[in-house]
Every structure is written in structure tokens, then in C-alpha cells.
Amino acid sequence: MATIIVFLSSGLFLGWSLGANDAANVWGTAVGTRMVGFKKAALVCSIFVILGAVISGTGASHTLGKLGAINELAGAFTVALAAALSVFWMTKAALPVSTSQAIVGAIIGWNFFSGSVIDMKALTKILGTWIFSPILSALVAIVLYFLVAFILKYWKVHLIRLDGITRIALLAAGAFGSYSLGANNIANVMGVFVESAAGLFTDFSVGNLFQVNGVQQLFFLGGVAIAVGVFTYSKKVMLTVGAGIYELTPITAFIVVLSSSIVLFLFASKGLKDILVSHNLPSFPLVPVSSSQSIVGAVIGIGLAKGGRNLNLKVLGRISGGWIATPVIAAAVSFVVLFIVQNVFSQAVF
Amino acid sequence: MLFNRAKSIEGSIDKYLENILKSSLIFEIGLKEYFNGKQEAFEIRTEEIQKLESESDEIRRDIKYKLYKELLIPDARGDVLGLLETMDNVIDTAEMVMIRFSIEKPIIFPELKDDFIELSVASAKCVAELVSASRAFFREITKVADSLAKVHFWEHEADKIEERIMRKAFSGEFTKDLSQKVHVRYFAERISLLADEAEDVADRLDIYTIKRSI
């Protein structure tokens, strides 16, 4: 077990940083504007991230597995470490970075290193989704903005009561956002370990009610790492996000969080995909997407709905830059670290 | 629990706005009684408005305390308190004008009586429309603009009547005594000040309303 934990440590570290940073995307405005207290937000976030990871985490993880089936534990450790290092360095250099994009880059680095063939179909699916997800998030935000504005126009609710309703709505959207974050982004944290480590866990059943398999136990650990990140480090980030970057009102914050959560959920829910497929409807690919970019997309959507006054082209430029820079840097880091782990530490990485 | 708290503050805000409206009605009726020579009835009205003013102060403090203690409406809290505090100037002005009438007992010439009554009515209507606008701000934001337009209308009317009274007073038709002329002008200005105060609040409310739109 100790060996597994040592090898999982890089993934757990990645989970911790995801909890510290990405939870702020979901809860930042609610906590920053003091509509929801930090402790309440952290607790709800942790519970729902873990639930999302364990219940709906497999879909997006499966796509990552297709991109690169990392068959050795040391390889998975190195790939997650390379992604974590890339995220760390890029954050330090104040470059926009996404865990999803870093892990994909790191996997590609492993593909190059191990000489595996890159599944181009999976890769194009992932790249297409990255471009599409902020756009979809913006579209959802526009629709929700007009819907909420319409409801508020005709609903004679007192400002004080509306405040109470907004708090509940923010809490609900936050819980949904956390679930979607867990479901979609657990693949970044633990996806690379599925092939090599899931088999090391023993399946068990809880009171004959449901089975918990190895992958779910792995995802549970990842979810806990995210939760630890939320409790230990996200408060500062949440207050920064809430205090000024987006300048949203509590109601627009709710729309932004809900839009982004819907998008994350669409790209994570296998159940929803199955329903759409069974009705011959176009379904969404299950791919880990960036929650930050999804949030920014939703904020841009709100800006467009308000008449384009808040549209910041620099932000769009930064997002597009991130699509290219992050995976390339992560792939390069992954290649170098894999070389070191294999040749210096004599570990089999593929 | 959240909604019980909300209900209690909603009740306080409604009560506060009701008091502002009542103060404008007492102001209008009380001054009419003064101009009609019913001094005793006027003094009773003055006492009424004084009680109303101190009661409203209590309510306002209570709302302020609850909004901050319960951390309610973080985005609009400053605006709501700003609105309630400037509305306090309105009720203060109404009270102050009535006390001045009670102390100084200005002589209102019969020829100016109707003009003075008209001026008090315009000022009181200005306040009543401000109360409607404020109620709309809390419950039906789309209706604020209509009421604010009426506030501006009545303030403008009050200005016109005030000027008319001053011109008549200084024309020398009723009195040659400068101190009497100045006294009449002073009280016309005071009554009109109520409308000015209401308009100042209306201007703030206009901005608060823009800020409240999502």
C-alpha cells in the first residue's frame, strides 16, 4: 500500500492544486462576495467533488486512457508529476494554465517517449472539445442570462428575499459545479493511474447496496486530495476571484457558475451521453476540460448578453495561447522527466 | 430561517417607507391647518410628526444593524442603507419645517394662502412619489422610473410655486415691511426644501436602480 501511495503522490499533489485553484472558479464569487461562508462552501465542495469523482468520473478518464494507456505505475507517477510541475511553473510565470491541458500534454510526452502511437481520433476529440467548451459555456450563459432577466422582470420578489433565494441558488449551483468538477477533472488527477494502479485495489461492496471498484477507490483518493486542497489553500484564491477579477453581481455569479457547471457536466456524464445516444441525439464527447476557461467563457457570455461592453479580447487571446502552450510545455517536461526516471532511477515507465 | 429573517427586515423596510409617506401627509394636512388659522390642530400635527420621526430613526437603526449582523444583500447593502439614510433627511426636513412654523408663527397673507397650500401639496406629492419609487426599487424594479419621473415633475412644480410666492411677497402689494417679506420668502423656501430633499434621494435611487439590473 505504501508503494502505491508513493507512486500516487504526484497525482495527489495535482489533485491538491486542482482543489486549491479550480474550486475557486466554482465558489470564488459566492465566497468573495460573502454570499456563502467559506467553511460551508468548502464542506459542500468537498462532498460533491468526491461524489462526482466516484460516481461519474470514469467517462472523461476513459478518453485520456485512449490517448495513452500508461501501463506502468512509475510511468503514471512521472506523467502526473510532469503535469504538476508544468502547472506549478506556468503558474509561477503567471501564464494561464489548465490541469486538463497539462495532463494531456504530459500523456503525449509519454507517447513520444514510449514510442506509442498517438490515437489521433482521441486527440482531435480532446482538442476540439477545448475550443468548443468555452464557446458552449458562453452560449449557455447568454441563454441563462436572458432567462433570469425575464423571470426577475415579472417576479415581484422583495430585494431581501431575492438575496436569500440567490444564496440558496449559489449554494445549489456550487454543489452542482463541484460535482461536475469532480466528475470531469478527476481524470486529470487519477486518470493516468487507472491502467496501472486500479488493479491494486480490492473491490468491495457497501452493505450489499453497491459495489465500489478499484477505479472508484482510486478516484475517491483523488477526490480527497482535491478536498484537502479546497480546505487548505483555496480560501485565498476564492477571495481574489470574488474580489475583483470578474466583478459579477451575486445573480450573474450564479449564472456563470451554473453555465460552467453544465458544460463540465456535459463533457463528463456517461449517463447523459447514454440517454442522448439511445435517442439518436448528438452526444458530447467525455473529455476533461478546463474549468477556468469554462468560467471565463461564461463571463464573456454575460458580457455579450449585456451588449458586448465587458468583452476583453486579451482574455480570449490568453485562452487560445493556453491551448497551445500548456500541452507543448507539459509534453516536453514529461519527456525529460520520463528520461530521468527511467535512466537515473532505473524505473520501468512503459 | 433565512426567509424568516428576510420577512422581518422586509417588514421593517415597509414600515419605514410607510412612516415617510405618513410624514408627508401630516406635513400637508398640518400646514393646511396652519394656513387656515387652526393653530391648535397644527400643534397636534407637529407633535405627531416628531413622534413619527423618532420612531423612524429607531426602525432605520434596526434595519442597518440587521443588514450588517446577518450579512444580508452584500452587493446592495450600501445602496439600501444610503437610500434609507437620505430618506431620513426627508422626514427630518418635514419635521423641521413644522417646528419652525410652530416657533416663528409667520404671518401668511390671505392673498398668499392658496399658493402656500399649493406649495405644501406639491412638496408632499413629491415625497409620496419618492416612497412609491422606493417600494418599486425593493419589489418591482421596472416601475421605479415612472415614479421617479413624477418626483421630478412635482419638484419642478414646487420650484415654480415657490418663485411665484416670492415674487408676490416682494411686489409690495401686501406689505412694505422687509422683515415680513423675507419671512414669507424663508418659509416658501423651507416648504420647497422638502421637494428638493426628495429629489436628491430620487437621483440616488436612479443610480441604485441601474446598479441593481443584472
XYZ file of C-alpha atoms in Angstrom:
564
model
C 0.000 0.000 0.000
C 2.881 2.363 0.909
C 4.349 1.892 -2.583
C 1.029 2.728 -4.177
C 0.728 5.905 -2.095
C 4.296 6.955 -3.003
C 3.574 6.479 -6.706
C 0.170 8.134 -6.401
C 1.726 11.124 -4.612
C 2.257 13.091 -7.835
C -1.403 12.604 -8.767
C -2.489 13.517 -5.255
C -0.364 16.662 -5.478
C -2.036 17.503 -8.779
C -5.391 16.908 -7.036
C -4.400 19.202 -4.210
C -3.509 22.010 -6.626
C -6.743 21.416 -8.527
C -8.665 21.772 -5.261
C -6.755 24.897 -4.336
C -7.256 26.607 -7.708
C -10.260 25.205 -9.542
C -12.592 25.139 -6.534
C -12.157 28.897 -6.559
C -13.643 29.000 -10.061
C -16.817 27.421 -8.743
C -17.059 29.141 -5.366
C -14.946 32.274 -5.782
C -17.677 34.822 -6.347
C -20.073 33.321 -3.809
C -17.407 33.304 -1.098
C -15.681 36.508 -2.235
C -18.936 38.463 -2.059
C -19.726 36.829 1.321
C -22.941 35.330 -0.011
C -21.754 31.894 1.135
C -19.368 31.366 4.054
C -16.005 29.708 3.271
C -16.489 26.777 5.672
C -19.903 25.951 4.227
C -18.537 26.278 0.666
C -15.504 24.101 1.431
C -17.643 21.396 3.030
C -20.250 21.276 0.234
C -17.476 21.463 -2.379
C -15.518 18.573 -0.856
C -18.545 16.303 -0.553
C -19.728 16.942 -4.107
C -16.266 16.781 -5.692
C -15.789 13.327 -4.170
C -19.295 12.218 -5.194
C -18.753 13.477 -8.749
C -15.372 11.771 -8.962
C -16.585 8.413 -7.656
C -19.990 8.317 -9.410
C -19.308 10.000 -12.765
C -15.536 10.161 -13.060
C -14.904 7.258 -15.393
C -16.131 8.790 -18.663
C -13.543 11.535 -19.152
C -10.859 9.283 -17.723
C -11.618 6.681 -20.394
C -10.844 9.229 -23.139
C -7.486 10.023 -21.521
C -6.821 6.296 -21.362
C -7.412 6.070 -25.114
C -4.884 8.845 -25.706
C -2.206 6.965 -23.809
C -2.652 3.721 -21.901
C 0.106 4.168 -19.326
C 0.759 0.621 -18.210
C 3.473 1.130 -15.551
C 2.919 2.757 -12.166
C 6.238 4.638 -12.356
C 5.220 5.950 -15.782
C 1.889 7.179 -14.447
C 3.673 8.769 -11.498
C 6.061 10.571 -13.840
C 3.337 11.763 -16.199
C 1.296 13.198 -13.300
C 4.472 14.730 -11.867
C 5.310 16.323 -15.218
C 1.798 17.790 -15.405
C 2.039 19.046 -11.821
C 5.459 20.612 -12.465
C 4.188 22.277 -15.644
C 1.183 23.678 -13.784
C 3.445 24.860 -10.972
C 5.990 26.535 -13.272
C 3.411 28.128 -15.508
C 1.511 29.449 -12.509
C 4.742 30.892 -11.137
C 5.454 32.510 -14.504
C 1.891 33.955 -14.415
C 0.927 32.097 -17.597
C -2.628 30.834 -17.990
C -2.603 27.133 -17.236
C -5.120 24.334 -17.035
C -4.635 20.974 -15.344
C -6.600 19.306 -18.151
C -4.283 20.675 -20.801
C -1.170 19.904 -18.793
C -2.084 16.248 -18.266
C -2.917 15.744 -21.945
C 0.436 17.278 -22.886
C 2.202 15.047 -20.370
C 0.486 11.946 -21.777
C 1.553 12.918 -25.286
C 5.097 13.284 -23.896
C 4.813 9.706 -22.604
C 3.543 8.548 -26.011
C 6.612 10.050 -27.674
C 8.936 8.614 -25.061
C 7.478 5.122 -25.160
C 7.100 5.155 -28.918
C 3.355 4.503 -28.640
C 1.112 5.533 -31.481
C -0.972 8.576 -30.644
C -4.673 7.933 -31.130
C -5.335 10.888 -33.428
C -9.080 10.421 -33.147
C -8.915 10.808 -29.375
C -6.518 13.743 -29.685
C -8.685 15.677 -32.152
C -11.696 14.953 -29.983
C -9.884 16.452 -26.980
C -8.548 19.487 -28.852
C -11.934 20.180 -30.431
C -13.591 19.999 -27.042
C -11.150 22.512 -25.555
C -12.016 25.052 -28.220
C -15.707 24.261 -28.040
C -16.151 24.219 -24.252
C -15.655 27.961 -23.527
C -17.836 28.784 -26.554
C -20.569 26.466 -25.305
C -20.194 27.927 -21.824
C -20.683 31.436 -23.249
C -23.780 30.314 -25.179
C -25.312 28.656 -22.113
C -24.564 31.794 -20.058
C -26.282 34.019 -22.655
C -29.416 31.854 -22.631
C -29.483 31.691 -18.822
C -28.853 35.446 -18.548
C -31.906 36.312 -20.638
C -33.987 33.676 -18.859
C -33.082 35.008 -15.400
C -33.553 38.629 -16.522
C -37.009 37.712 -17.869
C -38.013 35.961 -14.645
C -36.786 38.855 -12.496
C -38.687 41.358 -14.627
C -42.038 39.769 -13.868
C -41.392 38.235 -10.470
C -42.270 40.754 -7.785
C -39.922 39.411 -5.174
C -38.557 41.662 -2.430
C -34.851 42.529 -2.704
C -34.154 40.995 0.710
C -35.963 37.755 -0.143
C -34.225 37.645 -3.521
C -30.975 37.791 -1.580
C -31.977 34.657 0.365
C -33.025 32.880 -2.831
C -29.762 33.873 -4.544
C -27.783 32.412 -1.634
C -29.606 29.088 -1.939
C -29.182 29.174 -5.731
C -25.445 29.870 -5.377
C -25.106 27.011 -2.931
C -27.001 24.654 -5.264
C -25.040 25.801 -8.336
C -21.823 25.453 -6.311
C -22.734 21.892 -5.306
C -23.558 21.033 -8.933
C -20.359 22.772 -10.080
C -18.306 20.813 -7.553
C -19.926 17.547 -8.663
C -19.192 18.378 -12.306
C -15.639 19.430 -11.430
C -15.084 16.121 -9.635
C -16.666 14.148 -12.477
C -14.805 15.931 -15.249
C -11.430 16.721 -13.720
C -10.742 13.623 -11.626
C -9.465 12.198 -14.912
C -6.640 14.771 -14.783
C -5.686 13.759 -11.299
C -6.113 9.999 -11.354
C -6.823 9.112 -14.983
C -3.217 8.200 -15.773
C -3.168 5.705 -12.888
C -6.259 3.748 -13.976
C -4.392 1.295 -16.164
C -1.553 0.596 -13.733
C -2.972 1.119 -10.228
C -6.693 0.339 -10.223
C -5.998 -3.372 -10.190
C -4.040 -2.985 -6.956
C -7.229 -2.078 -5.067
C -9.668 -4.773 -3.953
C -13.324 -4.341 -4.911
C -15.773 -4.298 -2.007
C -19.474 -3.738 -1.528
C -21.149 -1.348 0.889
C -23.887 -3.197 2.801
C -24.775 -5.183 -0.340
C -26.153 -1.925 -1.744
C -23.482 -1.013 -4.246
C -20.079 -2.177 -5.394
C -17.007 0.012 -5.078
C -14.411 -0.997 -7.647
C -10.705 -0.220 -7.826
C -11.127 2.753 -10.160
C -13.701 4.269 -7.829
C -11.374 3.822 -4.837
C -8.617 5.485 -6.832
C -10.944 8.346 -7.713
C -12.061 8.587 -4.095
C -8.438 9.151 -3.069
C -8.088 11.790 -5.793
C -11.328 13.399 -4.597
C -9.983 13.531 -1.053
C -6.782 15.186 -2.342
C -8.922 17.804 -4.104
C -10.920 18.296 -0.882
C -7.700 18.807 1.083
C -6.657 21.407 -1.489
C -10.003 23.140 -1.029
C -9.709 23.276 2.758
C -6.042 24.179 2.976
C -5.386 26.618 0.180
C -8.461 27.721 -1.786
C -9.744 30.470 0.532
C -7.155 32.993 -0.609
C -7.796 32.199 -4.259
C -11.566 32.395 -3.749
C -11.303 35.826 -2.155
C -9.104 37.046 -5.031
C -11.503 35.704 -7.646
C -14.513 37.134 -5.822
C -12.970 40.466 -5.016
C -12.382 41.881 -8.417
C -11.358 39.883 -11.438
C -14.871 39.228 -12.694
C -16.888 41.944 -10.912
C -20.091 39.958 -11.025
C -23.228 40.513 -9.004
C -24.379 37.506 -6.964
C -27.062 36.762 -9.588
C -24.674 36.897 -12.550
C -22.208 34.851 -10.489
C -24.905 32.212 -10.172
C -25.414 32.232 -13.958
C -21.669 31.941 -14.579
C -21.229 29.046 -12.149
C -24.301 27.234 -13.443
C -23.288 27.639 -17.124
C -19.775 26.424 -16.494
C -21.060 23.515 -14.369
C -23.489 22.470 -17.091
C -20.627 22.430 -19.615
C -18.338 20.439 -17.312
C -21.192 18.029 -16.627
C -21.993 17.602 -20.348
C -18.389 16.594 -21.001
C -18.316 14.199 -18.025
C -21.650 12.440 -17.645
C -21.728 8.981 -19.112
C -25.358 8.618 -18.047
C -26.371 11.679 -20.053
C -24.325 10.511 -23.027
C -26.073 7.117 -22.938
C -29.508 8.781 -22.845
C -28.620 11.041 -25.801
C -27.158 8.162 -27.794
C -30.185 5.920 -27.114
C -32.443 8.659 -28.522
C -30.216 9.058 -31.591
C -29.263 12.553 -30.491
C -25.787 14.042 -30.909
C -23.852 13.407 -27.707
C -20.943 15.196 -26.093
C -17.516 13.544 -26.008
C -16.378 12.717 -22.469
C -13.241 14.818 -22.187
C -11.586 16.628 -19.279
C -11.983 20.367 -19.943
C -10.594 23.396 -18.160
C -12.944 24.770 -15.520
C -11.141 28.132 -15.619
C -11.702 28.503 -19.356
C -15.268 27.395 -18.987
C -15.814 30.086 -16.331
C -14.116 32.726 -18.482
C -16.322 31.638 -21.407
C -19.411 32.135 -19.262
C -18.216 35.577 -18.111
C -17.690 36.547 -21.751
C -21.204 35.248 -22.471
C -22.598 37.557 -19.790
C -20.596 40.425 -21.313
C -22.046 39.688 -24.755
C -25.585 39.408 -23.353
C -25.129 42.844 -21.802
C -24.234 44.269 -25.208
C -20.554 43.388 -25.501
C -19.358 46.110 -23.134
C -17.298 43.754 -20.997
C -15.709 41.812 -23.814
C -11.976 41.630 -23.288
C -10.146 40.372 -26.350
C -6.937 39.962 -24.348
C -8.661 37.275 -22.272
C -9.638 35.425 -25.439
C -6.041 35.647 -26.657
C -4.772 34.242 -23.385
C -7.178 31.295 -23.560
C -6.130 30.421 -27.109
C -2.474 30.750 -26.104
C -3.084 28.325 -23.235
C -4.488 25.712 -25.632
C -1.131 25.519 -27.366
C 1.473 26.499 -24.759
C 0.329 24.265 -21.882
C 0.288 20.892 -23.690
C 3.550 21.643 -25.518
C 5.362 22.603 -22.317
C 3.859 19.650 -20.413
C 4.824 17.217 -23.209
C 8.411 18.477 -23.155
C 8.612 18.316 -19.346
C 7.076 14.833 -19.400
C 9.622 13.590 -21.951
C 12.569 14.922 -19.926
C 11.303 13.646 -16.548
C 10.486 10.218 -18.027
C 14.047 10.039 -19.358
C 15.413 10.865 -15.886
C 13.129 8.414 -14.051
C 13.960 5.623 -16.468
C 17.698 6.161 -16.735
C 18.639 7.666 -13.367
C 16.192 5.863 -11.078
C 16.004 2.704 -13.214
C 12.205 2.510 -13.136
C 10.132 0.971 -15.929
C 7.943 3.783 -17.226
C 6.245 1.869 -20.056
C -34.809 30.548 8.963
C -33.283 32.550 6.130
C -36.756 33.545 4.965
C -37.963 34.405 8.492
C -35.062 36.829 8.785
C -35.871 38.224 5.361
C -39.531 38.612 6.313
C -38.635 40.553 9.449
C -36.383 43.018 7.560
C -38.902 43.334 4.737
C -41.489 44.281 7.374
C -39.148 46.904 8.860
C -38.392 48.433 5.458
C -42.117 48.552 4.616
C -42.845 50.191 7.976
C -40.090 52.749 7.443
C -41.393 53.698 3.993
C -44.924 53.885 5.393
C -43.688 56.349 8.029
C -42.069 58.546 5.379
C -45.365 58.572 3.478
C -47.317 59.359 6.657
C -44.932 62.216 7.446
C -45.655 63.782 4.043
C -49.408 63.519 4.672
C -49.106 65.043 8.158
C -46.943 67.785 6.658
C -49.563 68.573 4.026
C -52.587 68.463 6.373
C -50.766 70.211 9.238
C -49.659 73.152 7.085
C -53.130 73.439 5.574
C -54.477 73.738 9.133
C -51.875 76.411 9.900
C -52.753 78.415 6.778
C -56.453 78.119 7.689
C -55.696 79.506 11.171
C -56.299 76.245 13.054
C -53.277 76.697 15.319
C -54.228 74.068 17.882
C -54.799 71.327 15.311
C -51.478 72.294 13.694
C -49.612 71.881 17.011
C -51.063 68.377 17.409
C -49.792 67.511 13.898
C -46.351 68.852 14.813
C -46.221 66.538 17.803
C -47.346 63.656 15.590
C -44.561 64.214 13.073
C -41.975 64.463 15.852
C -43.050 61.060 17.202
C -43.041 59.611 13.702
C -39.521 60.929 13.077
C -38.034 59.366 16.221
C -39.862 56.068 15.546
C -38.442 56.041 12.003
C -34.929 56.620 13.363
C -35.326 53.528 15.516
C -36.553 51.440 12.581
C -33.703 52.653 10.372
C -31.095 51.745 13.010
C -32.692 48.336 13.418
C -32.585 47.678 9.652
C -28.962 48.797 9.479
C -27.995 46.564 12.400
C -29.788 43.530 10.954
C -28.390 44.010 7.435
C -24.830 44.090 8.761
C -25.237 41.488 11.504
C -26.919 38.960 9.216
C -24.576 39.874 6.319
C -27.550 40.315 4.010
C -27.509 41.718 0.441
C -23.726 42.241 0.383
C -23.830 43.781 -3.087
C -26.727 46.194 -2.456
C -26.351 46.784 1.296
C -24.545 50.101 0.932
C -27.144 51.335 -1.548
C -30.093 50.286 0.604
C -28.635 51.967 3.684
C -27.775 55.044 1.590
C -31.372 55.166 0.421
C -32.822 54.803 3.907
C -30.422 57.373 5.376
C -31.111 60.031 2.767
C -34.824 59.363 3.176
C -34.293 60.242 6.816
C -33.338 63.755 5.618
C -36.803 63.969 4.048
C -38.678 63.230 7.275
C -36.225 65.459 9.215
C -36.957 68.353 6.853
C -40.735 67.861 7.158
C -40.421 67.895 10.955
C -38.045 70.860 10.979
C -40.352 72.977 8.774
C -43.345 72.298 11.022
C -41.337 73.138 14.162
C -40.194 76.415 12.551
C -43.830 77.292 11.794
C -44.709 76.439 15.393
C -41.913 78.621 16.847
C -41.825 81.576 14.452
C -45.545 81.671 13.584
C -45.052 83.525 10.287
C -47.859 85.768 9.065
C -49.239 84.322 5.853
C -51.195 86.980 3.977
C -54.655 85.786 2.838
C -53.660 86.515 -0.773
C -50.799 84.013 -0.465
C -52.735 81.317 1.413
C -53.746 79.301 -1.670
C -50.228 79.499 -3.080
C -48.770 78.204 0.186
C -51.304 75.355 0.312
C -50.480 74.511 -3.302
C -46.755 74.525 -2.456
C -47.221 72.165 0.514
C -49.325 69.823 -1.654
C -46.647 69.735 -4.404
C -43.855 69.054 -1.883
C -45.888 66.315 -0.144
C -46.729 64.700 -3.508
C -43.036 64.715 -4.366
C -42.340 62.689 -1.199
C -45.284 60.333 -1.844
C -43.919 59.560 -5.332
C -40.464 59.006 -3.859
C -41.954 56.433 -1.485
C -43.632 54.687 -4.454
C -40.299 54.657 -6.310
C -38.547 53.200 -3.277
C -41.175 50.481 -2.865
C -40.731 49.631 -6.542
C -36.950 49.508 -6.017
C -37.437 46.739 -3.490
C -40.144 44.770 -5.261
C -40.680 45.769 -8.878
C -37.628 47.399 -10.347
C -39.237 48.129 -13.736
C -41.707 50.534 -12.114
C -39.073 52.763 -10.481
C -38.576 55.019 -13.494
C -42.262 56.051 -13.684
C -42.361 57.140 -10.059
C -39.025 58.933 -10.335
C -40.371 60.935 -13.287
C -43.263 62.026 -11.077
C -40.852 63.057 -8.301
C -39.020 65.319 -10.760
C -42.318 66.710 -12.041
C -43.564 67.701 -8.572
C -40.207 69.137 -7.564
C -40.302 71.359 -10.617
C -43.874 72.397 -9.781
C -42.810 73.243 -6.221
C -39.978 75.413 -7.585
C -42.414 77.321 -9.785
C -44.873 77.939 -6.930
C -42.025 78.968 -4.609
C -40.875 81.552 -7.153
C -44.438 82.800 -7.608
C -44.829 83.292 -3.837
C -41.532 85.178 -3.594
C -42.419 87.470 -6.493
C -45.797 88.241 -4.954
C -44.269 88.825 -1.490
C -41.661 91.240 -2.808
C -44.067 93.060 -5.176
C -45.103 95.262 -2.231
C -48.833 94.663 -2.697
C -49.411 93.200 0.800
C -46.707 94.689 2.959
C -43.947 97.271 2.839
C -42.179 95.613 5.768
C -38.981 93.980 4.540
C -38.772 91.625 7.511
C -42.236 90.262 6.680
C -41.291 89.863 3.019
C -38.120 87.979 3.997
C -40.083 85.846 6.449
C -42.554 84.805 3.739
C -39.707 84.038 1.346
C -37.927 81.998 4.011
C -40.970 79.788 4.677
C -41.685 79.301 0.973
C -38.086 78.148 0.595
C -38.395 75.805 3.599
C -41.533 74.115 2.274
C -39.944 73.771 -1.147
C -36.833 72.295 0.508
C -38.841 69.150 1.246
C -39.300 68.603 -2.508
C -35.581 69.298 -3.063
C -34.621 66.688 -0.474
C -36.984 64.183 -2.109
C -35.393 64.884 -5.489
C -31.888 64.338 -4.084
C -32.966 60.889 -2.870
C -34.600 60.240 -6.270
C -31.292 60.982 -8.022
C -29.529 58.433 -5.842
C -32.297 55.917 -6.384
C -31.890 56.315 -10.131
C -28.261 55.140 -9.868
C -29.092 52.349 -7.398
C -31.695 51.071 -9.857
C -29.175 50.913 -12.710
C -26.791 49.046 -10.401
C -29.498 46.562 -9.451
C -30.207 45.472 -13.010
C -28.363 42.177 -13.617
